[in-house]
PDB file of C-alpha atoms in Angstrom:
ATOM      1  CA  MET D  24      16.411 111.759  29.862  1.00  0.00           C
ATOM      2  CA  ASN D  25      18.030 108.299  29.807  1.00  0.00           C
ATOM      3  CA  SER D  26      16.010 105.154  29.158  1.00  0.00           C
ATOM      4  CA  ALA D  27      16.159 104.033  32.795  1.00  0.00           C
ATOM      5  CA  SER D  28      14.628 107.246  34.106  1.00  0.00           C
ATOM      6  CA  ALA D  29      11.978 107.179  31.355  1.00  0.00           C
ATOM      7  CA  GLU D  30      10.643 103.980  32.926  1.00  0.00           C
ATOM      8  CA  LEU D  31      10.247 105.582  36.355  1.00  0.00           C
ATOM      9  CA  ASP D  32       6.878 106.720  37.588  1.00  0.00           C
ATOM     10  CA  PRO D  33       6.921 110.535  37.151  1.00  0.00           C
ATOM     11  CA  SER D  34       4.956 110.862  40.403  1.00  0.00           C
ATOM     12  CA  ALA D  35       7.996 109.391  42.156  1.00  0.00           C
ATOM     13  CA  SER D  36      10.106 112.486  41.436  1.00  0.00           C
ATOM     14  CA  PRO D  37      12.665 112.989  44.217  1.00  0.00           C
ATOM     15  CA  SER D  38      12.454 116.788  43.791  1.00  0.00           C
ATOM     16  CA  GLU D  39       9.171 117.084  45.688  1.00  0.00           C
ATOM     17  CA  PRO D  40       9.021 115.200  48.981  1.00  0.00           C
ATOM     18  CA  ARG D  41       5.659 113.836  50.027  1.00  0.00           C
ATOM     19  CA  TRP D  42       4.211 111.733  52.802  1.00  0.00           C
ATOM     20  CA  VAL D  43       4.651 108.030  52.174  1.00  0.00           C
ATOM     21  CA  GLY D  44       2.133 105.801  53.902  1.00  0.00           C
ATOM     22  CA  PRO D  45       2.344 102.087  54.704  1.00  0.00           C
ATOM     23  CA  GLY D  46       0.630 101.024  51.465  1.00  0.00           C
ATOM     24  CA  ARG D  47       2.982 103.048  49.260  1.00  0.00           C
ATOM     25  CA  LEU D  48       6.076 101.846  51.136  1.00  0.00           C
ATOM     26  CA  ARG D  49       4.912  98.219  50.857  1.00  0.00           C
ATOM     27  CA  GLU D  50       4.318  98.708  47.122  1.00  0.00           C
ATOM     28  CA  VAL D  51       7.764 100.241  46.568  1.00  0.00           C
ATOM     29  CA  MET D  52       9.622  97.727  48.763  1.00  0.00           C
ATOM     30  CA  SER D  53       7.933  94.827  46.944  1.00  0.00           C
ATOM     31  CA  ARG D  54      10.386  95.516  44.117  1.00  0.00           C
ATOM     32  CA  PHE D  55      13.317  94.612  46.392  1.00  0.00           C
ATOM     33  CA  ALA D  56      14.031  90.886  46.150  1.00  0.00           C
ATOM     34  CA  THR D  57      14.772  89.221  49.479  1.00  0.00           C
ATOM     35  CA  GLY D  58      15.611  85.778  50.678  1.00  0.00           C
ATOM     36  CA  VAL D  59      13.028  83.920  52.743  1.00  0.00           C
ATOM     37  CA  THR D  60      13.692  82.659  56.248  1.00  0.00           C
ATOM     38  CA  VAL D  61      11.831  80.951  59.053  1.00  0.00           C
ATOM     39  CA  ILE D  62      12.750  82.298  62.476  1.00  0.00           C
ATOM     40  CA  THR D  63      12.281  79.781  65.281  1.00  0.00           C
ATOM     41  CA  VAL D  64      12.456  79.694  69.059  1.00  0.00           C
ATOM     42  CA  GLY D  65      12.510  76.511  71.065  1.00  0.00           C
ATOM     43  CA  ARG D  66      11.881  74.797  74.333  1.00  0.00           C
ATOM     44  CA  GLU D  67       8.860  76.150  76.252  1.00  0.00           C
ATOM     45  CA  HIS D  68       8.463  79.020  73.743  1.00  0.00           C
ATOM     46  CA  LEU D  69       8.298  76.758  70.653  1.00  0.00           C
ATOM     47  CA  HIS D  70       7.236  78.933  67.716  1.00  0.00           C
ATOM     48  CA  ALA D  71       8.100  79.705  64.083  1.00  0.00           C
ATOM     49  CA  MET D  72       7.499  82.651  61.775  1.00  0.00           C
ATOM     50  CA  THR D  73       8.307  83.280  58.117  1.00  0.00           C
ATOM     51  CA  ALA D  74      10.317  86.474  57.664  1.00  0.00           C
ATOM     52  CA  ASN D  75      12.229  88.258  54.967  1.00  0.00           C
ATOM     53  CA  ALA D  76      13.394  91.164  57.153  1.00  0.00           C
ATOM     54  CA  PHE D  77      16.709  89.478  57.967  1.00  0.00           C
ATOM     55  CA  SER D  78      20.310  90.519  57.416  1.00  0.00           C
ATOM     56  CA  SER D  79      23.842  90.083  58.649  1.00  0.00           C
ATOM     57  CA  VAL D  80      25.025  92.918  60.888  1.00  0.00           C
ATOM     58  CA  SER D  81      28.667  92.265  61.661  1.00  0.00           C
ATOM     59  CA  LEU D  82      31.379  89.699  61.049  1.00  0.00           C
ATOM     60  CA  ASP D  83      33.203  90.615  64.280  1.00  0.00           C
ATOM     61  CA  PRO D  84      31.354  89.795  66.420  1.00  0.00           C
ATOM     62  CA  PRO D  85      29.326  87.555  64.109  1.00  0.00           C
ATOM     63  CA  SER D  86      25.776  88.868  64.334  1.00  0.00           C
ATOM     64  CA  VAL D  87      22.502  89.069  62.425  1.00  0.00           C
ATOM     65  CA  LEU D  88      19.246  90.953  62.736  1.00  0.00           C
ATOM     66  CA  CYS D  89      15.607  90.233  62.149  1.00  0.00           C
ATOM     67  CA  SER D  90      12.679  92.605  62.365  1.00  0.00           C
ATOM     68  CA  VAL D  91       9.439  91.428  63.983  1.00  0.00           C
ATOM     69  CA  GLY D  92       6.133  93.276  64.338  1.00  0.00           C
ATOM     70  CA  HIS D  93       5.077  94.151  67.871  1.00  0.00           C
ATOM     71  CA  GLY D  94       1.782  92.267  67.462  1.00  0.00           C
ATOM     72  CA  ALA D  95       3.364  89.043  66.184  1.00  0.00           C
ATOM     73  CA  VAL D  96       3.370  85.981  68.457  1.00  0.00           C
ATOM     74  CA  MET D  97       7.085  85.697  67.617  1.00  0.00           C
ATOM     75  CA  HIS D  98       7.782  89.066  69.253  1.00  0.00           C
ATOM     76  CA  GLN D  99       6.877  87.810  72.716  1.00  0.00           C
ATOM     77  CA  ALA D 100       8.290  84.310  72.116  1.00  0.00           C
ATOM     78  CA  LEU D 101      11.701  85.597  70.987  1.00  0.00           C
ATOM     79  CA  THR D 102      11.882  88.145  73.807  1.00  0.00           C
ATOM     80  CA  ALA D 103      11.047  85.480  76.396  1.00  0.00           C
ATOM     81  CA  ALA D 104      13.336  82.781  74.945  1.00  0.00           C
ATOM     82  CA  GLY D 105      16.401  85.019  74.548  1.00  0.00           C
ATOM     83  CA  ARG D 106      17.756  82.643  71.886  1.00  0.00           C
ATOM     84  CA  PHE D 107      16.569  81.895  68.370  1.00  0.00           C
ATOM     85  CA  ALA D 108      17.460  80.296  65.059  1.00  0.00           C
ATOM     86  CA  VAL D 109      17.072  81.543  61.506  1.00  0.00           C
ATOM     87  CA  ASN D 110      16.524  78.939  58.775  1.00  0.00           C
ATOM     88  CA  ILE D 111      17.370  80.176  55.263  1.00  0.00           C
ATOM     89  CA  LEU D 112      14.931  78.421  52.951  1.00  0.00           C
ATOM     90  CA  GLY D 113      15.587  76.673  49.658  1.00  0.00           C
ATOM     91  CA  ALA D 114      13.383  77.048  46.579  1.00  0.00           C
ATOM     92  CA  GLU D 115      11.624  73.729  47.274  1.00  0.00           C
ATOM     93  CA  GLN D 116      10.537  74.956  50.731  1.00  0.00           C
ATOM     94  CA  GLU D 117       7.877  77.407  49.600  1.00  0.00           C
ATOM     95  CA  PRO D 118       5.182  75.302  51.352  1.00  0.00           C
ATOM     96  CA  LEU D 119       7.033  75.788  54.671  1.00  0.00           C
ATOM     97  CA  ALA D 120       7.287  79.528  54.045  1.00  0.00           C
ATOM     98  CA  ARG D 121       3.535  79.677  53.440  1.00  0.00           C
ATOM     99  CA  ARG D 122       2.783  77.446  56.448  1.00  0.00           C
ATOM    100  CA  PHE D 123       4.689  79.598  58.945  1.00  0.00           C
ATOM    101  CA  ALA D 124       3.316  82.819  57.423  1.00  0.00           C
ATOM    102  CA  ASP D 125      -0.294  81.664  57.884  1.00  0.00           C
ATOM    103  CA  LYS D 126      -1.779  83.650  60.776  1.00  0.00           C
ATOM    104  CA  GLU D 127      -4.613  81.082  61.056  1.00  0.00           C
ATOM    105  CA  ARG D 128      -2.338  78.079  61.719  1.00  0.00           C
ATOM    106  CA  THR D 129      -2.359  76.165  64.973  1.00  0.00           C
ATOM    107  CA  LEU D 130       0.293  77.497  67.343  1.00  0.00           C
ATOM    108  CA  GLY D 131       2.626  75.771  69.799  1.00  0.00           C
ATOM    109  CA  ALA D 132       4.162  72.385  69.101  1.00  0.00           C
ATOM    110  CA  ALA D 133       1.279  71.465  66.757  1.00  0.00           C
ATOM    111  CA  GLN D 134       2.469  73.968  64.135  1.00  0.00           C
ATOM    112  CA  PHE D 135       5.432  71.638  63.569  1.00  0.00           C
ATOM    113  CA  ASP D 136       3.304  68.503  62.980  1.00  0.00           C
ATOM    114  CA  GLY D 137       4.588  66.819  59.834  1.00  0.00           C
ATOM    115  CA  VAL D 138       7.651  69.100  59.619  1.00  0.00           C
ATOM    116  CA  GLU D 139      11.059  67.440  59.915  1.00  0.00           C
ATOM    117  CA  TRP D 140      13.296  69.370  62.302  1.00  0.00           C
ATOM    118  CA  TRP D 141      15.748  68.943  65.144  1.00  0.00           C
ATOM    119  CA  PRO D 142      16.538  71.214  68.103  1.00  0.00           C
ATOM    120  CA  GLY D 143      19.632  73.361  67.650  1.00  0.00           C
ATOM    121  CA  ALA D 144      22.437  72.363  69.996  1.00  0.00           C
ATOM    122  CA  GLN D 145      22.960  75.946  71.203  1.00  0.00           C
ATOM    123  CA  THR D 146      19.390  77.242  71.373  1.00  0.00           C
ATOM    124  CA  GLY D 147      16.950  74.347  71.267  1.00  0.00           C
ATOM    125  CA  ALA D 148      15.235  76.277  68.445  1.00  0.00           C
ATOM    126  CA  PRO D 149      13.980  74.181  65.526  1.00  0.00           C
ATOM    127  CA  LEU D 150      16.403  73.747  62.633  1.00  0.00           C
ATOM    128  CA  LEU D 151      14.289  72.797  59.619  1.00  0.00           C
ATOM    129  CA  ALA D 152      15.365  69.851  57.473  1.00  0.00           C
ATOM    130  CA  GLY D 153      16.127  70.886  53.916  1.00  0.00           C
ATOM    131  CA  SER D 154      17.059  74.481  54.732  1.00  0.00           C
ATOM    132  CA  LEU D 155      19.983  75.831  52.733  1.00  0.00           C
ATOM    133  CA  ALA D 156      21.573  77.334  55.832  1.00  0.00           C
ATOM    134  CA  TRP D 157      20.860  78.187  59.442  1.00  0.00           C
ATOM    135  CA  VAL D 158      22.217  80.288  62.284  1.00  0.00           C
ATOM    136  CA  GLU D 159      21.636  79.903  66.002  1.00  0.00           C
ATOM    137  CA  CYS D 160      21.754  83.124  67.986  1.00  0.00           C
ATOM    138  CA  GLU D 161      21.688  84.605  71.432  1.00  0.00           C
ATOM    139  CA  LEU D 162      19.567  87.737  71.627  1.00  0.00           C
ATOM    140  CA  THR D 163      21.994  90.594  72.323  1.00  0.00           C
ATOM    141  CA  ALA D 164      19.968  93.715  71.611  1.00  0.00           C
ATOM    142  CA  ALA D 165      16.448  94.801  70.762  1.00  0.00           C
ATOM    143  CA  HIS D 166      15.582  98.192  69.290  1.00  0.00           C
ATOM    144  CA  SER D 167      11.943  99.181  69.075  1.00  0.00           C
ATOM    145  CA  PHE D 168      11.066 101.470  66.192  1.00  0.00           C
ATOM    146  CA  GLY D 169       7.621 102.197  64.797  1.00  0.00           C
ATOM    147  CA  ASP D 170       5.518  99.041  64.753  1.00  0.00           C
ATOM    148  CA  HIS D 171       8.495  96.615  64.794  1.00  0.00           C
ATOM    149  CA  THR D 172      11.437  95.618  66.939  1.00  0.00           C
ATOM    150  CA  ILE D 173      14.834  94.978  65.401  1.00  0.00           C
ATOM    151  CA  PHE D 174      16.319  91.988  67.222  1.00  0.00           C
ATOM    152  CA  ILE D 175      20.093  91.575  67.007  1.00  0.00           C
ATOM    153  CA  GLY D 176      21.530  88.158  67.724  1.00  0.00           C
ATOM    154  CA  THR D 177      25.122  87.102  68.267  1.00  0.00           C
ATOM    155  CA  VAL D 178      25.715  83.974  66.203  1.00  0.00           C
ATOM    156  CA  LEU D 179      26.520  80.953  68.381  1.00  0.00           C
ATOM    157  CA  ASP D 180      26.618  78.349  65.605  1.00  0.00           C
ATOM    158  CA  ALA D 181      25.909  78.174  61.889  1.00  0.00           C
ATOM    159  CA  GLY D 182      25.754  75.660  59.071  1.00  0.00           C
ATOM    160  CA  ARG D 183      24.924  75.333  55.396  1.00  0.00           C
ATOM    161  CA  ARG D 184      24.231  72.823  52.658  1.00  0.00           C
ATOM    162  CA  SER D 185      26.497  72.744  49.652  1.00  0.00           C
ATOM    163  CA  ASP D 186      23.704  72.517  47.077  1.00  0.00           C
ATOM    164  CA  GLY D 187      20.255  73.886  46.319  1.00  0.00           C
ATOM    165  CA  HIS D 188      18.630  77.058  45.061  1.00  0.00           C
ATOM    166  CA  GLU D 189      17.458  79.906  47.249  1.00  0.00           C
ATOM    167  CA  LEU D 190      13.823  80.808  47.835  1.00  0.00           C
ATOM    168  CA  LEU D 191      13.235  84.461  46.966  1.00  0.00           C
ATOM    169  CA  PHE D 192      10.334  86.815  47.540  1.00  0.00           C
ATOM    170  CA  VAL D 193       9.736  89.754  45.199  1.00  0.00           C
ATOM    171  CA  ASN D 194       6.705  91.670  43.993  1.00  0.00           C
ATOM    172  CA  GLY D 195       4.413  89.622  46.231  1.00  0.00           C
ATOM    173  CA  THR D 196       5.458  86.226  44.856  1.00  0.00           C
ATOM    174  CA  PHE D 197       7.923  83.473  45.645  1.00  0.00           C
ATOM    175  CA  GLY D 198      10.583  82.480  43.141  1.00  0.00           C
ATOM    176  CA  ARG D 199      14.147  81.342  42.674  1.00  0.00           C
ATOM    177  CA  PRO D 200      17.138  82.971  41.020  1.00  0.00           C
ATOM    178  CA  GLU D 201      17.709  82.218  37.371  1.00  0.00           C
ATOM    179  CA  PRO D 202      21.085  80.692  36.557  1.00  0.00           C
ATOM    180  CA  ALA D 203      23.548  83.178  35.107  1.00  0.00           C
ATOM    181  CA  SER D 204      23.859  82.858  31.349  1.00  0.00           C
ATOM    182  CA  ARG D 205      27.336  82.231  30.040  1.00  0.00           C
TER     183      ARG D 205
END
């Protein structure tokens, strides 16, 4: 047995399949570091939601995906708006990530009180000041699976800052990447 496999939980043996429930999957997936984003929709559907289920899909056509729970306010807002933005957060934006993840926050335009943002030229969705990068998208497809919908957006516009550190989420906590040692 090599040293890497010695560190694995013996109950996680791939030789005997077993039912994996939501709690176990959440526990296992917590070990996968992700970036942190805030998805936004604008105009009459003004809303924001922190999400880490985000990824690029294709370079041609340029497209991304985000996964949103069926019960989330964002699910209906994004479906109704048909356009959205994804703000990729920097390490100093952890308070924004927490704000837009708070299910008890005030909704509508008031959730943006005190937050610096401007409407995206293509979508009207809020682009958050200080974000490392952003994409504006037109909703092109939606695939319902389990308790979530995977929304695919064709990228209409995109931008990025040239500096800053990324905000990461792993093992239930926020962090930032450590600089590579030389």
